Amino acid sequence: EPGALDGVEAIINLAGAGVADGRWTAGRKESIRRSRVEGTRVLVGAIAAQPVERRPRVLLSASAVGYYGDRGDSVLTERAEPGSGFLSDVCQAWEREALAAEGLGVRTAVIRIGVVLGRGGGALARMLPPFRLGLGGRIGTGRQWMSWIHLDDLVALVAFALEHDDLRGVMNGVAPHPVTNAELTAVLTRTL
């Protein structure tokens, strides 16, 4: 809608269908992809429709560490090549759409978010019930790495990215020390 972004200085794009909400049928996967890729394309299109002088100064868009795919024990930074598979493909397309805003003169930052942990929601809320019943355990071998971030730290990162005009491009939104599934399971078991 023309003028929908009038007066908007910053956009934080966190939109996307939840990846943990049900089985990944063909339709579900399409919903995950479309909600991120096409949703971001529409958002950047709305920015492009604004007169240059009324465009937001910054677009901050979510992505996910799924960009890297399963890389075993490799240490990954923002400079690492993308992985392969469904989530990696979605993240690559999602980031391309968001980064197109740079060409419109809008500072753009993309945060590749890990598993978000915090009280009252997110991944932890889904993980805790089986542990409280004494039924929680590692998944598979337990050697899968989990790059995580606490919700408070993610919020602080978003605020930092909005406030610092020199921040642009891609950054990882994760704690400095990932844990394996077995390590996280052990902590949850001890805690509960």
mmCIF file with all atom_site columns, C-alpha atoms in Angstrom:
data_model
loop_
_atom_site.group_PDB
_atom_site.id
_atom_site.type_symbol
_atom_site.label_atom_id
_atom_site.label_alt_id
_atom_site.label_comp_id
_atom_site.label_asym_id
_atom_site.label_entity_id
_atom_site.label_seq_id
_atom_site.pdbx_PDB_ins_code
_atom_site.Cartn_x
_atom_site.Cartn_y
_atom_site.Cartn_z
_atom_site.occupancy
_atom_site.B_iso_or_equiv
_atom_site.pdbx_formal_charge
_atom_site.auth_seq_id
_atom_site.auth_comp_id
_atom_site.auth_asym_id
_atom_site.auth_atom_id
_atom_site.pdbx_PDB_model_num
ATOM 1   C CA . GLU A 1 1   ? 0.000  0.000   0.000  1.00 0.00 ? 1   GLU A CA 1
ATOM 2   C CA . PRO A 1 2   ? 1.466  3.377   -0.960 1.00 0.00 ? 2   PRO A CA 1
ATOM 3   C CA . GLY A 1 3   ? 2.654  5.335   2.052  1.00 0.00 ? 3   GLY A CA 1
ATOM 4   C CA . ALA A 1 4   ? 2.579  2.298   4.356  1.00 0.00 ? 4   ALA A CA 1
ATOM 5   C CA . LEU A 1 5   ? 6.150  3.001   5.419  1.00 0.00 ? 5   LEU A CA 1
ATOM 6   C CA . ASP A 1 6   ? 5.806  6.787   5.790  1.00 0.00 ? 6   ASP A CA 1
ATOM 7   C CA . GLY A 1 7   ? 7.626  7.882   8.939  1.00 0.00 ? 7   GLY A CA 1
ATOM 8   C CA . VAL A 1 8   ? 9.306  4.506   9.462  1.00 0.00 ? 8   VAL A CA 1
ATOM 9   C CA . GLU A 1 9   ? 12.995 4.865   10.328 1.00 0.00 ? 9   GLU A CA 1
ATOM 10  C CA . ALA A 1 10  ? 13.861 1.209   10.917 1.00 0.00 ? 10  ALA A CA 1
ATOM 11  C CA . ILE A 1 11  ? 12.367 -2.145  10.027 1.00 0.00 ? 11  ILE A CA 1
ATOM 12  C CA . ILE A 1 12  ? 13.018 -5.327  11.993 1.00 0.00 ? 12  ILE A CA 1
ATOM 13  C CA . ASN A 1 13  ? 11.982 -8.298  9.868  1.00 0.00 ? 13  ASN A CA 1
ATOM 14  C CA . LEU A 1 14  ? 11.494 -11.428 11.988 1.00 0.00 ? 14  LEU A CA 1
ATOM 15  C CA . ALA A 1 15  ? 8.634  -12.860 9.947  1.00 0.00 ? 15  ALA A CA 1
ATOM 16  C CA . GLY A 1 16  ? 8.482  -16.501 9.008  1.00 0.00 ? 16  GLY A CA 1
ATOM 17  C CA . ALA A 1 17  ? 6.509  -19.660 9.681  1.00 0.00 ? 17  ALA A CA 1
ATOM 18  C CA . GLY A 1 18  ? 7.968  -21.638 12.590 1.00 0.00 ? 18  GLY A CA 1
ATOM 19  C CA . VAL A 1 19  ? 10.298 -24.439 11.540 1.00 0.00 ? 19  VAL A CA 1
ATOM 20  C CA . ALA A 1 20  ? 9.455  -26.539 14.613 1.00 0.00 ? 20  ALA A CA 1
ATOM 21  C CA . ASP A 1 21  ? 5.693  -26.356 14.122 1.00 0.00 ? 21  ASP A CA 1
ATOM 22  C CA . GLY A 1 22  ? 4.869  -29.788 12.750 1.00 0.00 ? 22  GLY A CA 1
ATOM 23  C CA . ARG A 1 23  ? 6.145  -32.265 10.191 1.00 0.00 ? 23  ARG A CA 1
ATOM 24  C CA . TRP A 1 24  ? 7.946  -30.994 7.145  1.00 0.00 ? 24  TRP A CA 1
ATOM 25  C CA . THR A 1 25  ? 5.533  -32.007 4.456  1.00 0.00 ? 25  THR A CA 1
ATOM 26  C CA . ALA A 1 26  ? 5.966  -30.531 0.992  1.00 0.00 ? 26  ALA A CA 1
ATOM 27  C CA . GLY A 1 27  ? 3.274  -27.959 1.821  1.00 0.00 ? 27  GLY A CA 1
ATOM 28  C CA . ARG A 1 28  ? 4.851  -27.075 5.173  1.00 0.00 ? 28  ARG A CA 1
ATOM 29  C CA . LYS A 1 29  ? 8.263  -26.605 3.575  1.00 0.00 ? 29  LYS A CA 1
ATOM 30  C CA . GLU A 1 30  ? 6.732  -24.339 0.947  1.00 0.00 ? 30  GLU A CA 1
ATOM 31  C CA . SER A 1 31  ? 5.069  -22.294 3.699  1.00 0.00 ? 31  SER A CA 1
ATOM 32  C CA . ILE A 1 32  ? 8.403  -21.937 5.520  1.00 0.00 ? 32  ILE A CA 1
ATOM 33  C CA . ARG A 1 33  ? 10.147 -20.832 2.331  1.00 0.00 ? 33  ARG A CA 1
ATOM 34  C CA . ARG A 1 34  ? 7.405  -18.529 1.084  1.00 0.00 ? 34  ARG A CA 1
ATOM 35  C CA . SER A 1 35  ? 6.886  -16.787 4.439  1.00 0.00 ? 35  SER A CA 1
ATOM 36  C CA . ARG A 1 36  ? 10.546 -15.829 4.563  1.00 0.00 ? 36  ARG A CA 1
ATOM 37  C CA . VAL A 1 37  ? 11.648 -15.335 0.971  1.00 0.00 ? 37  VAL A CA 1
ATOM 38  C CA . GLU A 1 38  ? 8.492  -13.899 -0.570 1.00 0.00 ? 38  GLU A CA 1
ATOM 39  C CA . GLY A 1 39  ? 7.612  -11.990 2.592  1.00 0.00 ? 39  GLY A CA 1
ATOM 40  C CA . THR A 1 40  ? 10.998 -10.258 2.570  1.00 0.00 ? 40  THR A CA 1
ATOM 41  C CA . ARG A 1 41  ? 10.693 -9.592  -1.175 1.00 0.00 ? 41  ARG A CA 1
ATOM 42  C CA . VAL A 1 42  ? 7.371  -7.821  -0.589 1.00 0.00 ? 42  VAL A CA 1
ATOM 43  C CA . LEU A 1 43  ? 8.891  -5.798  2.260  1.00 0.00 ? 43  LEU A CA 1
ATOM 44  C CA . VAL A 1 44  ? 11.861 -4.676  0.137  1.00 0.00 ? 44  VAL A CA 1
ATOM 45  C CA . GLY A 1 45  ? 9.424  -3.883  -2.684 1.00 0.00 ? 45  GLY A CA 1
ATOM 46  C CA . ALA A 1 46  ? 7.502  -1.620  -0.309 1.00 0.00 ? 46  ALA A CA 1
ATOM 47  C CA . ILE A 1 47  ? 10.763 0.123   0.580  1.00 0.00 ? 47  ILE A CA 1
ATOM 48  C CA . ALA A 1 48  ? 11.546 0.579   -3.137 1.00 0.00 ? 48  ALA A CA 1
ATOM 49  C CA . ALA A 1 49  ? 8.113  2.133   -3.665 1.00 0.00 ? 49  ALA A CA 1
ATOM 50  C CA . GLN A 1 50  ? 8.912  4.883   -1.142 1.00 0.00 ? 50  GLN A CA 1
ATOM 51  C CA . PRO A 1 51  ? 10.489 8.094   -2.408 1.00 0.00 ? 51  PRO A CA 1
ATOM 52  C CA . VAL A 1 52  ? 14.227 7.938   -1.669 1.00 0.00 ? 52  VAL A CA 1
ATOM 53  C CA . GLU A 1 53  ? 14.052 10.650  0.978  1.00 0.00 ? 53  GLU A CA 1
ATOM 54  C CA . ARG A 1 54  ? 11.310 8.772   2.892  1.00 0.00 ? 54  ARG A CA 1
ATOM 55  C CA . ARG A 1 55  ? 12.880 5.314   2.918  1.00 0.00 ? 55  ARG A CA 1
ATOM 56  C CA . PRO A 1 56  ? 13.794 3.763   6.268  1.00 0.00 ? 56  PRO A CA 1
ATOM 57  C CA . ARG A 1 57  ? 17.427 4.242   7.232  1.00 0.00 ? 57  ARG A CA 1
ATOM 58  C CA . VAL A 1 58  ? 17.890 0.574   8.219  1.00 0.00 ? 58  VAL A CA 1
ATOM 59  C CA . LEU A 1 59  ? 16.469 -2.875  7.541  1.00 0.00 ? 59  LEU A CA 1
ATOM 60  C CA . LEU A 1 60  ? 17.414 -5.518  10.080 1.00 0.00 ? 60  LEU A CA 1
ATOM 61  C CA . SER A 1 61  ? 16.391 -8.959  8.893  1.00 0.00 ? 61  SER A CA 1
ATOM 62  C CA . ALA A 1 62  ? 16.500 -12.325 10.567 1.00 0.00 ? 62  ALA A CA 1
ATOM 63  C CA . SER A 1 63  ? 18.051 -15.377 9.004  1.00 0.00 ? 63  SER A CA 1
ATOM 64  C CA . ALA A 1 64  ? 19.207 -18.567 10.689 1.00 0.00 ? 64  ALA A CA 1
ATOM 65  C CA . VAL A 1 65  ? 22.324 -20.615 11.326 1.00 0.00 ? 65  VAL A CA 1
ATOM 66  C CA . GLY A 1 66  ? 20.594 -23.188 9.150  1.00 0.00 ? 66  GLY A CA 1
ATOM 67  C CA . TYR A 1 67  ? 22.429 -21.281 6.404  1.00 0.00 ? 67  TYR A CA 1
ATOM 68  C CA . TYR A 1 68  ? 25.506 -23.397 7.186  1.00 0.00 ? 68  TYR A CA 1
ATOM 69  C CA . GLY A 1 69  ? 23.806 -26.796 7.053  1.00 0.00 ? 69  GLY A CA 1
ATOM 70  C CA . ASP A 1 70  ? 25.264 -29.719 8.995  1.00 0.00 ? 70  ASP A CA 1
ATOM 71  C CA . ARG A 1 71  ? 29.043 -29.231 8.992  1.00 0.00 ? 71  ARG A CA 1
ATOM 72  C CA . GLY A 1 72  ? 30.015 -31.618 11.780 1.00 0.00 ? 72  GLY A CA 1
ATOM 73  C CA . ASP A 1 73  ? 32.797 -30.251 13.983 1.00 0.00 ? 73  ASP A CA 1
ATOM 74  C CA . SER A 1 74  ? 33.818 -27.403 11.649 1.00 0.00 ? 74  SER A CA 1
ATOM 75  C CA . VAL A 1 75  ? 34.136 -23.982 13.276 1.00 0.00 ? 75  VAL A CA 1
ATOM 76  C CA . LEU A 1 76  ? 32.016 -21.574 11.258 1.00 0.00 ? 76  LEU A CA 1
ATOM 77  C CA . THR A 1 77  ? 32.076 -17.794 10.991 1.00 0.00 ? 77  THR A CA 1
ATOM 78  C CA . GLU A 1 78  ? 30.038 -15.390 8.887  1.00 0.00 ? 78  GLU A CA 1
ATOM 79  C CA . ARG A 1 79  ? 32.586 -15.935 6.103  1.00 0.00 ? 79  ARG A CA 1
ATOM 80  C CA . ALA A 1 80  ? 31.865 -19.674 5.840  1.00 0.00 ? 80  ALA A CA 1
ATOM 81  C CA . GLU A 1 81  ? 30.247 -20.898 2.654  1.00 0.00 ? 81  GLU A CA 1
ATOM 82  C CA . PRO A 1 82  ? 26.606 -21.939 2.803  1.00 0.00 ? 82  PRO A CA 1
ATOM 83  C CA . GLY A 1 83  ? 25.738 -25.545 3.435  1.00 0.00 ? 83  GLY A CA 1
ATOM 84  C CA . SER A 1 84  ? 23.285 -27.648 1.515  1.00 0.00 ? 84  SER A CA 1
ATOM 85  C CA . GLY A 1 85  ? 19.775 -28.809 2.135  1.00 0.00 ? 85  GLY A CA 1
ATOM 86  C CA . PHE A 1 86  ? 16.382 -27.238 2.592  1.00 0.00 ? 86  PHE A CA 1
ATOM 87  C CA . LEU A 1 87  ? 17.133 -24.809 5.437  1.00 0.00 ? 87  LEU A CA 1
ATOM 88  C CA . SER A 1 88  ? 20.371 -23.643 3.869  1.00 0.00 ? 88  SER A CA 1
ATOM 89  C CA . ASP A 1 89  ? 18.618 -23.002 0.560  1.00 0.00 ? 89  ASP A CA 1
ATOM 90  C CA . VAL A 1 90  ? 15.849 -21.048 2.310  1.00 0.00 ? 90  VAL A CA 1
ATOM 91  C CA . CYS A 1 91  ? 18.334 -18.947 4.300  1.00 0.00 ? 91  CYS A CA 1
ATOM 92  C CA . GLN A 1 92  ? 20.378 -18.119 1.207  1.00 0.00 ? 92  GLN A CA 1
ATOM 93  C CA . ALA A 1 93  ? 17.307 -16.951 -0.715 1.00 0.00 ? 93  ALA A CA 1
ATOM 94  C CA . TRP A 1 94  ? 15.976 -15.084 2.349  1.00 0.00 ? 94  TRP A CA 1
ATOM 95  C CA . GLU A 1 95  ? 19.252 -13.198 2.804  1.00 0.00 ? 95  GLU A CA 1
ATOM 96  C CA . ARG A 1 96  ? 19.471 -12.319 -0.902 1.00 0.00 ? 96  ARG A CA 1
ATOM 97  C CA . GLU A 1 97  ? 16.022 -10.707 -0.714 1.00 0.00 ? 97  GLU A CA 1
ATOM 98  C CA . ALA A 1 98  ? 16.907 -8.720  2.420  1.00 0.00 ? 98  ALA A CA 1
ATOM 99  C CA . LEU A 1 99  ? 20.317 -7.589  1.159  1.00 0.00 ? 99  LEU A CA 1
ATOM 100 C CA . ALA A 1 100 ? 18.663 -6.184  -1.976 1.00 0.00 ? 100 ALA A CA 1
ATOM 101 C CA . ALA A 1 101 ? 17.644 -3.234  0.227  1.00 0.00 ? 101 ALA A CA 1
ATOM 102 C CA . GLU A 1 102 ? 21.295 -2.102  0.231  1.00 0.00 ? 102 GLU A CA 1
ATOM 103 C CA . GLY A 1 103 ? 20.870 -1.253  -3.448 1.00 0.00 ? 103 GLY A CA 1
ATOM 104 C CA . LEU A 1 104 ? 18.034 1.066   -2.446 1.00 0.00 ? 104 LEU A CA 1
ATOM 105 C CA . GLY A 1 105 ? 20.301 3.054   -0.140 1.00 0.00 ? 105 GLY A CA 1
ATOM 106 C CA . VAL A 1 106 ? 19.005 1.379   3.027  1.00 0.00 ? 106 VAL A CA 1
ATOM 107 C CA . ARG A 1 107 ? 21.592 0.101   5.488  1.00 0.00 ? 107 ARG A CA 1
ATOM 108 C CA . THR A 1 108 ? 20.898 -3.614  5.815  1.00 0.00 ? 108 THR A CA 1
ATOM 109 C CA . ALA A 1 109 ? 22.011 -6.056  8.470  1.00 0.00 ? 109 ALA A CA 1
ATOM 110 C CA . VAL A 1 110 ? 21.139 -9.753  8.591  1.00 0.00 ? 110 VAL A CA 1
ATOM 111 C CA . ILE A 1 111 ? 21.366 -11.795 11.788 1.00 0.00 ? 111 ILE A CA 1
ATOM 112 C CA . ARG A 1 112 ? 21.796 -15.553 11.423 1.00 0.00 ? 112 ARG A CA 1
ATOM 113 C CA . ILE A 1 113 ? 20.020 -16.595 14.594 1.00 0.00 ? 113 ILE A CA 1
ATOM 114 C CA . GLY A 1 114 ? 20.740 -19.817 16.477 1.00 0.00 ? 114 GLY A CA 1
ATOM 115 C CA . VAL A 1 115 ? 18.358 -21.699 18.784 1.00 0.00 ? 115 VAL A CA 1
ATOM 116 C CA . VAL A 1 116 ? 16.771 -19.049 21.022 1.00 0.00 ? 116 VAL A CA 1
ATOM 117 C CA . LEU A 1 117 ? 16.593 -19.998 24.700 1.00 0.00 ? 117 LEU A CA 1
ATOM 118 C CA . GLY A 1 118 ? 14.772 -18.095 27.416 1.00 0.00 ? 118 GLY A CA 1
ATOM 119 C CA . ARG A 1 119 ? 11.997 -18.390 29.936 1.00 0.00 ? 119 ARG A CA 1
ATOM 120 C CA . GLY A 1 120 ? 8.426  -18.515 28.749 1.00 0.00 ? 120 GLY A CA 1
ATOM 121 C CA . GLY A 1 121 ? 8.757  -19.558 25.134 1.00 0.00 ? 121 GLY A CA 1
ATOM 122 C CA . GLY A 1 122 ? 10.951 -20.459 22.226 1.00 0.00 ? 122 GLY A CA 1
ATOM 123 C CA . ALA A 1 123 ? 12.891 -23.686 21.920 1.00 0.00 ? 123 ALA A CA 1
ATOM 124 C CA . LEU A 1 124 ? 13.281 -24.192 25.649 1.00 0.00 ? 124 LEU A CA 1
ATOM 125 C CA . ALA A 1 125 ? 9.515  -24.198 26.202 1.00 0.00 ? 125 ALA A CA 1
ATOM 126 C CA . ARG A 1 126 ? 9.233  -27.101 23.738 1.00 0.00 ? 126 ARG A CA 1
ATOM 127 C CA . MET A 1 127 ? 12.172 -28.978 25.239 1.00 0.00 ? 127 MET A CA 1
ATOM 128 C CA . LEU A 1 128 ? 11.309 -28.756 28.942 1.00 0.00 ? 128 LEU A CA 1
ATOM 129 C CA . PRO A 1 129 ? 8.074  -30.797 29.292 1.00 0.00 ? 129 PRO A CA 1
ATOM 130 C CA . PRO A 1 130 ? 9.662  -34.212 28.558 1.00 0.00 ? 130 PRO A CA 1
ATOM 131 C CA . PHE A 1 131 ? 12.573 -33.398 30.901 1.00 0.00 ? 131 PHE A CA 1
ATOM 132 C CA . ARG A 1 132 ? 10.177 -32.433 33.687 1.00 0.00 ? 132 ARG A CA 1
ATOM 133 C CA . LEU A 1 133 ? 8.513  -35.828 33.257 1.00 0.00 ? 133 LEU A CA 1
ATOM 134 C CA . GLY A 1 134 ? 11.877 -37.594 33.385 1.00 0.00 ? 134 GLY A CA 1
ATOM 135 C CA . LEU A 1 135 ? 11.584 -38.539 29.707 1.00 0.00 ? 135 LEU A CA 1
ATOM 136 C CA . GLY A 1 136 ? 14.030 -36.059 28.160 1.00 0.00 ? 136 GLY A CA 1
ATOM 137 C CA . GLY A 1 137 ? 17.126 -37.304 26.436 1.00 0.00 ? 137 GLY A CA 1
ATOM 138 C CA . ARG A 1 138 ? 19.589 -36.605 23.709 1.00 0.00 ? 138 ARG A CA 1
ATOM 139 C CA . ILE A 1 139 ? 18.596 -36.876 20.090 1.00 0.00 ? 139 ILE A CA 1
ATOM 140 C CA . GLY A 1 140 ? 20.442 -39.501 18.058 1.00 0.00 ? 140 GLY A CA 1
ATOM 141 C CA . THR A 1 141 ? 24.147 -39.581 18.841 1.00 0.00 ? 141 THR A CA 1
ATOM 142 C CA . GLY A 1 142 ? 23.961 -36.300 20.762 1.00 0.00 ? 142 GLY A CA 1
ATOM 143 C CA . ARG A 1 143 ? 27.015 -35.023 18.852 1.00 0.00 ? 143 ARG A CA 1
ATOM 144 C CA . GLN A 1 144 ? 25.009 -32.487 16.831 1.00 0.00 ? 144 GLN A CA 1
ATOM 145 C CA . TRP A 1 145 ? 26.149 -28.941 17.559 1.00 0.00 ? 145 TRP A CA 1
ATOM 146 C CA . MET A 1 146 ? 23.602 -26.425 18.769 1.00 0.00 ? 146 MET A CA 1
ATOM 147 C CA . SER A 1 147 ? 24.456 -22.797 18.243 1.00 0.00 ? 147 SER A CA 1
ATOM 148 C CA . TRP A 1 148 ? 22.238 -21.007 20.723 1.00 0.00 ? 148 TRP A CA 1
ATOM 149 C CA . ILE A 1 149 ? 21.539 -17.530 22.046 1.00 0.00 ? 149 ILE A CA 1
ATOM 150 C CA . HIS A 1 150 ? 19.624 -16.315 25.073 1.00 0.00 ? 150 HIS A CA 1
ATOM 151 C CA . LEU A 1 151 ? 16.595 -14.217 24.219 1.00 0.00 ? 151 LEU A CA 1
ATOM 152 C CA . ASP A 1 152 ? 17.931 -11.240 26.202 1.00 0.00 ? 152 ASP A CA 1
ATOM 153 C CA . ASP A 1 153 ? 21.196 -11.352 24.247 1.00 0.00 ? 153 ASP A CA 1
ATOM 154 C CA . LEU A 1 154 ? 19.345 -11.509 20.938 1.00 0.00 ? 154 LEU A CA 1
ATOM 155 C CA . VAL A 1 155 ? 17.259 -8.469  21.886 1.00 0.00 ? 155 VAL A CA 1
ATOM 156 C CA . ALA A 1 156 ? 20.462 -6.627  22.880 1.00 0.00 ? 156 ALA A CA 1
ATOM 157 C CA . LEU A 1 157 ? 22.061 -7.575  19.542 1.00 0.00 ? 157 LEU A CA 1
ATOM 158 C CA . VAL A 1 158 ? 19.065 -6.242  17.610 1.00 0.00 ? 158 VAL A CA 1
ATOM 159 C CA . ALA A 1 159 ? 19.222 -2.956  19.556 1.00 0.00 ? 159 ALA A CA 1
ATOM 160 C CA . PHE A 1 160 ? 22.989 -2.724  18.972 1.00 0.00 ? 160 PHE A CA 1
ATOM 161 C CA . ALA A 1 161 ? 22.564 -3.338  15.228 1.00 0.00 ? 161 ALA A CA 1
ATOM 162 C CA . LEU A 1 162 ? 19.888 -0.653  15.007 1.00 0.00 ? 162 LEU A CA 1
ATOM 163 C CA . GLU A 1 163 ? 22.003 1.926   16.829 1.00 0.00 ? 163 GLU A CA 1
ATOM 164 C CA . HIS A 1 164 ? 25.331 1.415   15.026 1.00 0.00 ? 164 HIS A CA 1
ATOM 165 C CA . ASP A 1 165 ? 25.268 2.811   11.515 1.00 0.00 ? 165 ASP A CA 1
ATOM 166 C CA . ASP A 1 166 ? 28.539 1.094   10.638 1.00 0.00 ? 166 ASP A CA 1
ATOM 167 C CA . LEU A 1 167 ? 27.005 -2.363  11.109 1.00 0.00 ? 167 LEU A CA 1
ATOM 168 C CA . ARG A 1 168 ? 25.839 -3.875  7.845  1.00 0.00 ? 168 ARG A CA 1
ATOM 169 C CA . GLY A 1 169 ? 25.880 -7.223  6.120  1.00 0.00 ? 169 GLY A CA 1
ATOM 170 C CA . VAL A 1 170 ? 25.668 -10.589 7.854  1.00 0.00 ? 170 VAL A CA 1
ATOM 171 C CA . MET A 1 171 ? 26.408 -11.450 11.485 1.00 0.00 ? 171 MET A CA 1
ATOM 172 C CA . ASN A 1 172 ? 25.860 -14.557 13.571 1.00 0.00 ? 172 ASN A CA 1
ATOM 173 C CA . GLY A 1 173 ? 23.433 -14.172 16.468 1.00 0.00 ? 173 GLY A CA 1
ATOM 174 C CA . VAL A 1 174 ? 24.754 -16.941 18.712 1.00 0.00 ? 174 VAL A CA 1
ATOM 175 C CA . ALA A 1 175 ? 26.593 -17.390 22.006 1.00 0.00 ? 175 ALA A CA 1
ATOM 176 C CA . PRO A 1 176 ? 30.375 -17.711 21.616 1.00 0.00 ? 176 PRO A CA 1
ATOM 177 C CA . HIS A 1 177 ? 30.364 -21.358 22.715 1.00 0.00 ? 177 HIS A CA 1
ATOM 178 C CA . PRO A 1 178 ? 27.983 -23.785 21.008 1.00 0.00 ? 178 PRO A CA 1
ATOM 179 C CA . VAL A 1 179 ? 27.065 -26.998 22.805 1.00 0.00 ? 179 VAL A CA 1
ATOM 180 C CA . THR A 1 180 ? 26.345 -30.477 21.586 1.00 0.00 ? 180 THR A CA 1
ATOM 181 C CA . ASN A 1 181 ? 22.886 -31.910 21.974 1.00 0.00 ? 181 ASN A CA 1
ATOM 182 C CA . ALA A 1 182 ? 24.294 -34.279 24.622 1.00 0.00 ? 182 ALA A CA 1
ATOM 183 C CA . GLU A 1 183 ? 25.771 -31.358 26.610 1.00 0.00 ? 183 GLU A CA 1
ATOM 184 C CA . LEU A 1 184 ? 22.514 -29.409 26.534 1.00 0.00 ? 184 LEU A CA 1
ATOM 185 C CA . THR A 1 185 ? 20.591 -32.542 27.514 1.00 0.00 ? 185 THR A CA 1
ATOM 186 C CA . ALA A 1 186 ? 22.906 -33.114 30.481 1.00 0.00 ? 186 ALA A CA 1
ATOM 187 C CA . VAL A 1 187 ? 22.407 -29.538 31.707 1.00 0.00 ? 187 VAL A CA 1
ATOM 188 C CA . LEU A 1 188 ? 18.634 -29.801 31.381 1.00 0.00 ? 188 LEU A CA 1
ATOM 189 C CA . THR A 1 189 ? 18.628 -33.146 33.215 1.00 0.00 ? 189 THR A CA 1
ATOM 190 C CA . ARG A 1 190 ? 20.734 -31.757 36.097 1.00 0.00 ? 190 ARG A CA 1
ATOM 191 C CA . THR A 1 191 ? 18.699 -28.583 36.311 1.00 0.00 ? 191 THR A CA 1
ATOM 192 C CA . LEU A 1 192 ? 15.304 -30.234 36.331 1.00 0.00 ? 192 LEU A CA 1
#
